[in-house]
Amino acid sequence: MRKRQSWSATQIPDQSERTFVVTGANSGLGLATTRAVARKGGHVILAVRDEARGRRAMADLTAGLPESRLETRPLDLADLESVRAFADGLRRDHARLDVLVNNAGVMAPPRTLSAQGHEIQFAANHLGHFALTGLLLDLLAGGADPRVVTVSSTNHRRARIFFDDLSGERKYSPMGFYNQSKLANAVFGWELHRRLAQAGSPVRSLLAHPGYTSTSLQTGGPVGLVSLLFGRILSPLAQAADQGALPQLYAATAPDAASGQFFGPDGRGELRGAPTRVRLAPTATATEIGRRLWEVSEKLTGVRFG
């Protein structure tokens, strides 16, 4: 495994001719990703659930980067109608898209259902990003060095997909269903890579994970022991969001980052460090699981990839 210990956001190539969409861009990893790309001249569309927070984040970024090109658009990934509205608006106002960073997520809340009746973590972390990618794929195909970067987690390696109970109606575990959503991200990123390559598409599909990073993900959703563990006990061990965002920034911008690759921190246990290529669980690349998840996702979202 080749390490890139010296790689940092300062080594991102010039992005002044490229347009990015970053989901969950108003805080944490999304904000760090937006800031790093904007510093290199990229036009970043902040896709945010809370417009007021998105505008505040954009104002702060613009104050420090007077030449940056930023815009904020509302997107609730847990609501497929919101995903379609976002995609329609983007297609109306932009002729192409160069990079989509599927970053936003929720972690370990009490069992909650989305607007369409899906378990909220599977809906927001996977189904929303699946639909968004499919609806924007033609814009990406016309982009310059186009990429889709999907953010997963090391937790995908200890997960399984509950195909017989995706909504947790029979049995629900907050972390078990979070892990399921992160495995779904990994399966989707790999299966998208396989299908794009088979079709001869110029779009690359890459994956990344941030290691153990301090963000609102650990404090904004979890309850009970999960909140105590991640929000308080382990928080001193976490790295900053600017460091945790490096694997997804590498996947989004590095010239040698290839489709199908998975990037994470190079430190012990992949908890922290500089970006390096890491392994996907065999489950994530299993053909039958990829096919089955793809078919289920198309059915639940109504989105089919051209």
Short mmCIF file of N, CA and C in Angstrom, two decimals, residues 27-130:
data_model
loop_
_atom_site.label_atom_id
_atom_site.label_comp_id
_atom_site.label_asym_id
_atom_site.label_seq_id
_atom_site.Cartn_x
_atom_site.Cartn_y
_atom_site.Cartn_z
N SER A 27 -21.03 22.27 7.05
CA SER A 27 -20.30 21.96 8.29
C SER A 27 -19.41 20.73 8.07
N GLY A 28 -18.53 20.50 9.04
CA GLY A 28 -17.73 19.27 9.07
C GLY A 28 -16.91 19.02 7.82
N LEU A 29 -16.94 17.78 7.36
CA LEU A 29 -16.15 17.38 6.20
C LEU A 29 -16.58 18.13 4.95
N GLY A 30 -17.87 18.38 4.80
CA GLY A 30 -18.35 19.08 3.62
C GLY A 30 -17.84 20.50 3.56
N LEU A 31 -17.84 21.19 4.71
CA LEU A 31 -17.32 22.55 4.77
C LEU A 31 -15.83 22.57 4.50
N ALA A 32 -15.10 21.62 5.08
CA ALA A 32 -13.65 21.55 4.86
C ALA A 32 -13.34 21.27 3.40
N THR A 33 -14.13 20.40 2.77
CA THR A 33 -13.94 20.11 1.35
C THR A 33 -14.21 21.35 0.50
N THR A 34 -15.30 22.03 0.80
CA THR A 34 -15.65 23.25 0.07
C THR A 34 -14.56 24.30 0.20
N ARG A 35 -14.08 24.51 1.41
CA ARG A 35 -13.04 25.52 1.65
C ARG A 35 -11.78 25.21 0.84
N ALA A 36 -11.35 23.95 0.87
CA ALA A 36 -10.12 23.57 0.18
C ALA A 36 -10.25 23.74 -1.33
N VAL A 37 -11.40 23.35 -1.89
CA VAL A 37 -11.61 23.49 -3.33
C VAL A 37 -11.73 24.96 -3.72
N ALA A 38 -12.44 25.74 -2.91
CA ALA A 38 -12.61 27.17 -3.20
C ALA A 38 -11.27 27.89 -3.18
N ARG A 39 -10.39 27.49 -2.29
CA ARG A 39 -9.07 28.12 -2.23
C ARG A 39 -8.27 27.87 -3.51
N LYS A 40 -8.61 26.82 -4.22
CA LYS A 40 -7.95 26.51 -5.48
C LYS A 40 -8.76 27.01 -6.68
N GLY A 41 -9.75 27.86 -6.42
CA GLY A 41 -10.48 28.51 -7.50
C GLY A 41 -11.70 27.79 -8.00
N GLY A 42 -12.08 26.67 -7.39
CA GLY A 42 -13.22 25.91 -7.86
C GLY A 42 -14.54 26.60 -7.60
N HIS A 43 -15.49 26.40 -8.49
CA HIS A 43 -16.87 26.86 -8.27
C HIS A 43 -17.58 25.76 -7.50
N VAL A 44 -17.99 26.03 -6.28
CA VAL A 44 -18.59 25.01 -5.43
C VAL A 44 -20.05 25.35 -5.15
N ILE A 45 -20.92 24.38 -5.40
CA ILE A 45 -22.34 24.51 -5.07
C ILE A 45 -22.55 23.79 -3.75
N LEU A 46 -22.89 24.55 -2.71
CA LEU A 46 -23.12 23.98 -1.39
C LEU A 46 -24.54 23.43 -1.35
N ALA A 47 -24.66 22.11 -1.32
CA ALA A 47 -25.97 21.46 -1.24
C ALA A 47 -26.27 21.19 0.22
N VAL A 48 -27.26 21.92 0.77
CA VAL A 48 -27.47 21.90 2.22
C VAL A 48 -28.95 21.73 2.57
N ARG A 49 -29.19 21.05 3.66
CA ARG A 49 -30.57 20.86 4.13
C ARG A 49 -31.12 22.13 4.76
N ASP A 50 -30.27 22.84 5.50
CA ASP A 50 -30.67 24.06 6.19
C ASP A 50 -30.10 25.25 5.42
N GLU A 51 -30.96 25.95 4.69
CA GLU A 51 -30.48 27.05 3.85
C GLU A 51 -29.84 28.17 4.65
N ALA A 52 -30.39 28.49 5.82
CA ALA A 52 -29.84 29.57 6.63
C ALA A 52 -28.40 29.25 7.04
N ARG A 53 -28.18 28.01 7.47
CA ARG A 53 -26.82 27.61 7.85
C ARG A 53 -25.91 27.59 6.63
N GLY A 54 -26.45 27.19 5.49
CA GLY A 54 -25.67 27.20 4.27
C GLY A 54 -25.23 28.59 3.87
N ARG A 55 -26.14 29.56 3.99
CA ARG A 55 -25.80 30.95 3.65
C ARG A 55 -24.76 31.51 4.61
N ARG A 56 -24.87 31.15 5.90
CA ARG A 56 -23.87 31.62 6.86
C ARG A 56 -22.49 31.03 6.54
N ALA A 57 -22.47 29.74 6.21
CA ALA A 57 -21.20 29.10 5.86
C ALA A 57 -20.60 29.76 4.61
N MET A 58 -21.44 30.03 3.62
CA MET A 58 -20.96 30.65 2.39
C MET A 58 -20.43 32.05 2.65
N ALA A 59 -21.11 32.80 3.50
CA ALA A 59 -20.66 34.16 3.82
C ALA A 59 -19.29 34.12 4.50
N ASP A 60 -19.11 33.17 5.42
CA ASP A 60 -17.82 33.05 6.11
C ASP A 60 -16.72 32.68 5.12
N LEU A 61 -17.01 31.75 4.21
CA LEU A 61 -16.03 31.34 3.23
C LEU A 61 -15.69 32.48 2.27
N THR A 62 -16.70 33.19 1.83
CA THR A 62 -16.49 34.27 0.87
C THR A 62 -15.68 35.40 1.48
N ALA A 63 -15.88 35.65 2.78
CA ALA A 63 -15.13 36.70 3.45
C ALA A 63 -13.64 36.41 3.44
N GLY A 64 -13.29 35.13 3.55
CA GLY A 64 -11.88 34.77 3.54
C GLY A 64 -11.32 34.51 2.16
N LEU A 65 -12.21 34.37 1.18
CA LEU A 65 -11.80 34.06 -0.18
C LEU A 65 -12.55 34.98 -1.15
N PRO A 66 -12.12 36.22 -1.26
CA PRO A 66 -12.88 37.19 -2.06
C PRO A 66 -13.05 36.83 -3.52
N GLU A 67 -12.18 35.96 -4.04
CA GLU A 67 -12.28 35.60 -5.45
C GLU A 67 -13.04 34.29 -5.66
N SER A 68 -13.53 33.69 -4.60
CA SER A 68 -14.17 32.38 -4.72
C SER A 68 -15.55 32.49 -5.36
N ARG A 69 -15.96 31.41 -6.01
CA ARG A 69 -17.27 31.35 -6.65
C ARG A 69 -18.08 30.27 -5.94
N LEU A 70 -19.01 30.70 -5.12
CA LEU A 70 -19.79 29.78 -4.31
C LEU A 70 -21.28 30.07 -4.48
N GLU A 71 -22.09 29.06 -4.35
CA GLU A 71 -23.54 29.25 -4.31
C GLU A 71 -24.14 28.18 -3.41
N THR A 72 -25.27 28.49 -2.81
CA THR A 72 -25.96 27.59 -1.90
C THR A 72 -27.30 27.18 -2.50
N ARG A 73 -27.61 25.88 -2.44
CA ARG A 73 -28.90 25.39 -2.92
C ARG A 73 -29.45 24.39 -1.90
N PRO A 74 -30.78 24.41 -1.69
CA PRO A 74 -31.37 23.50 -0.71
C PRO A 74 -31.44 22.06 -1.23
N LEU A 75 -31.11 21.12 -0.35
CA LEU A 75 -31.18 19.70 -0.68
C LEU A 75 -31.38 18.89 0.59
N ASP A 76 -32.51 18.21 0.67
CA ASP A 76 -32.77 17.26 1.75
C ASP A 76 -32.67 15.87 1.16
N LEU A 77 -31.56 15.21 1.41
CA LEU A 77 -31.30 13.91 0.79
C LEU A 77 -32.27 12.83 1.26
N ALA A 78 -32.92 13.04 2.40
CA ALA A 78 -33.88 12.06 2.89
C ALA A 78 -35.24 12.18 2.21
N ASP A 79 -35.40 13.20 1.38
CA ASP A 79 -36.66 13.43 0.67
C ASP A 79 -36.39 13.40 -0.83
N LEU A 80 -36.87 12.38 -1.52
CA LEU A 80 -36.57 12.21 -2.94
C LEU A 80 -37.17 13.32 -3.79
N GLU A 81 -38.23 13.96 -3.32
CA GLU A 81 -38.78 15.10 -4.05
C GLU A 81 -37.80 16.27 -4.00
N SER A 82 -37.14 16.46 -2.86
CA SER A 82 -36.14 17.50 -2.74
C SER A 82 -34.94 17.20 -3.64
N VAL A 83 -34.55 15.94 -3.72
CA VAL A 83 -33.44 15.55 -4.59
C VAL A 83 -33.76 15.88 -6.04
N ARG A 84 -34.97 15.55 -6.48
CA ARG A 84 -35.37 15.85 -7.86
C ARG A 84 -35.42 17.36 -8.11
N ALA A 85 -35.92 18.11 -7.15
CA ALA A 85 -35.99 19.56 -7.32
C ALA A 85 -34.58 20.17 -7.42
N PHE A 86 -33.67 19.67 -6.59
CA PHE A 86 -32.29 20.15 -6.65
C PHE A 86 -31.69 19.85 -8.02
N ALA A 87 -31.85 18.62 -8.48
CA ALA A 87 -31.28 18.23 -9.78
C ALA A 87 -31.89 19.04 -10.92
N ASP A 88 -33.20 19.27 -10.87
CA ASP A 88 -33.85 20.06 -11.91
C ASP A 88 -33.30 21.48 -11.95
N GLY A 89 -33.12 22.08 -10.78
CA GLY A 89 -32.60 23.43 -10.72
C GLY A 89 -31.17 23.51 -11.22
N LEU A 90 -30.37 22.52 -10.87
CA LEU A 90 -28.98 22.51 -11.30
C LEU A 90 -28.89 22.35 -12.82
N ARG A 91 -29.71 21.48 -13.36
CA ARG A 91 -29.71 21.26 -14.80
C ARG A 91 -30.19 22.50 -15.55
N ARG A 92 -31.08 23.25 -14.93
CA ARG A 92 -31.58 24.47 -15.57
C ARG A 92 -30.50 25.55 -15.63
N ASP A 93 -29.65 25.61 -14.61
CA ASP A 93 -28.71 26.73 -14.49
C ASP A 93 -27.28 26.39 -14.87
N HIS A 94 -26.96 25.11 -15.02
CA HIS A 94 -25.58 24.72 -15.32
C HIS A 94 -25.56 23.74 -16.49
N ALA A 95 -24.64 23.97 -17.41
CA ALA A 95 -24.54 23.11 -18.60
C ALA A 95 -23.71 21.87 -18.33
N ARG A 96 -22.88 21.91 -17.28
CA ARG A 96 -22.04 20.76 -16.98
C ARG A 96 -21.70 20.75 -15.50
N LEU A 97 -21.23 19.60 -15.03
CA LEU A 97 -20.77 19.42 -13.65
C LEU A 97 -19.52 18.56 -13.72
N ASP A 98 -18.50 18.94 -12.95
CA ASP A 98 -17.23 18.21 -13.02
C ASP A 98 -17.03 17.22 -11.88
N VAL A 99 -17.49 17.57 -10.68
CA VAL A 99 -17.30 16.69 -9.53
C VAL A 99 -18.53 16.73 -8.63
N LEU A 100 -19.01 15.55 -8.25
CA LEU A 100 -20.06 15.40 -7.26
C LEU A 100 -19.47 14.69 -6.05
N VAL A 101 -19.50 15.34 -4.89
CA VAL A 101 -18.99 14.74 -3.66
C VAL A 101 -20.19 14.37 -2.79
N ASN A 102 -20.47 13.07 -2.74
CA ASN A 102 -21.58 12.54 -1.93
C ASN A 102 -21.12 12.39 -0.49
N ASN A 103 -21.18 13.50 0.24
CA ASN A 103 -20.56 13.59 1.55
C ASN A 103 -21.54 13.55 2.72
N ALA A 104 -22.73 14.13 2.57
CA ALA A 104 -23.63 14.31 3.70
C ALA A 104 -24.07 12.98 4.31
N GLY A 105 -24.41 13.02 5.58
CA GLY A 105 -24.89 11.80 6.23
C GLY A 105 -25.47 12.05 7.59
N VAL A 106 -26.19 11.06 8.09
CA VAL A 106 -26.69 11.07 9.46
C VAL A 106 -26.22 9.79 10.12
N MET A 107 -26.12 9.81 11.45
CA MET A 107 -25.53 8.68 12.17
C MET A 107 -26.34 8.32 13.41
N ALA A 108 -26.79 7.08 13.45
CA ALA A 108 -27.33 6.43 14.64
C ALA A 108 -28.43 7.18 15.37
N PRO A 109 -29.44 7.72 14.66
CA PRO A 109 -30.57 8.32 15.37
C PRO A 109 -31.56 7.25 15.81
N PRO A 110 -32.54 7.62 16.62
CA PRO A 110 -33.65 6.69 16.87
C PRO A 110 -34.32 6.35 15.55
N ARG A 111 -35.00 5.22 15.50
CA ARG A 111 -35.63 4.83 14.23
C ARG A 111 -36.59 5.92 13.75
N THR A 112 -36.34 6.38 12.55
CA THR A 112 -37.13 7.45 11.94
C THR A 112 -37.33 7.10 10.48
N LEU A 113 -38.47 7.49 9.92
CA LEU A 113 -38.75 7.22 8.52
C LEU A 113 -38.68 8.51 7.71
N SER A 114 -38.23 8.38 6.48
CA SER A 114 -38.13 9.52 5.57
C SER A 114 -39.50 9.90 5.03
N ALA A 115 -39.54 10.94 4.22
CA ALA A 115 -40.80 11.39 3.61
C ALA A 115 -41.44 10.30 2.78
N GLN A 116 -40.61 9.42 2.20
CA GLN A 116 -41.13 8.33 1.37
C GLN A 116 -41.25 7.01 2.15
N GLY A 117 -41.02 7.05 3.47
CA GLY A 117 -41.22 5.88 4.30
C GLY A 117 -40.04 4.95 4.43
N HIS A 118 -38.83 5.43 4.10
CA HIS A 118 -37.62 4.61 4.22
C HIS A 118 -36.88 4.95 5.51
N GLU A 119 -36.18 3.99 6.08
CA GLU A 119 -35.37 4.25 7.27
C GLU A 119 -34.42 5.41 6.96
N ILE A 120 -34.33 6.36 7.88
CA ILE A 120 -33.73 7.66 7.58
C ILE A 120 -32.25 7.57 7.18
N GLN A 121 -31.48 6.65 7.79
CA GLN A 121 -30.06 6.57 7.44
C GLN A 121 -29.87 5.97 6.05
N PHE A 122 -30.63 4.94 5.74
CA PHE A 122 -30.57 4.35 4.40
C PHE A 122 -31.05 5.37 3.37
N ALA A 123 -32.07 6.15 3.74
CA ALA A 123 -32.63 7.15 2.83
C ALA A 123 -31.64 8.28 2.57
N ALA A 124 -31.11 8.89 3.64
CA ALA A 124 -30.26 10.07 3.48
C ALA A 124 -28.86 9.71 3.01
N ASN A 125 -28.28 8.67 3.60
CA ASN A 125 -26.89 8.34 3.30
C ASN A 125 -26.74 7.63 1.96
N HIS A 126 -27.71 6.77 1.62
CA HIS A 126 -27.59 6.01 0.37
C HIS A 126 -28.59 6.41 -0.71
N LEU A 127 -29.88 6.25 -0.45
CA LEU A 127 -30.87 6.44 -1.52
C LEU A 127 -30.82 7.85 -2.10
N GLY A 128 -30.68 8.86 -1.26
CA GLY A 128 -30.61 10.22 -1.76
C GLY A 128 -29.43 10.45 -2.66
N HIS A 129 -28.27 9.90 -2.27
CA HIS A 129 -27.08 10.05 -3.11
C HIS A 129 -27.16 9.22 -4.37
N PHE A 130 -27.75 8.03 -4.29
CA PHE A 130 -27.97 7.21 -5.48
C PHE A 130 -28.81 7.99 -6.49
#
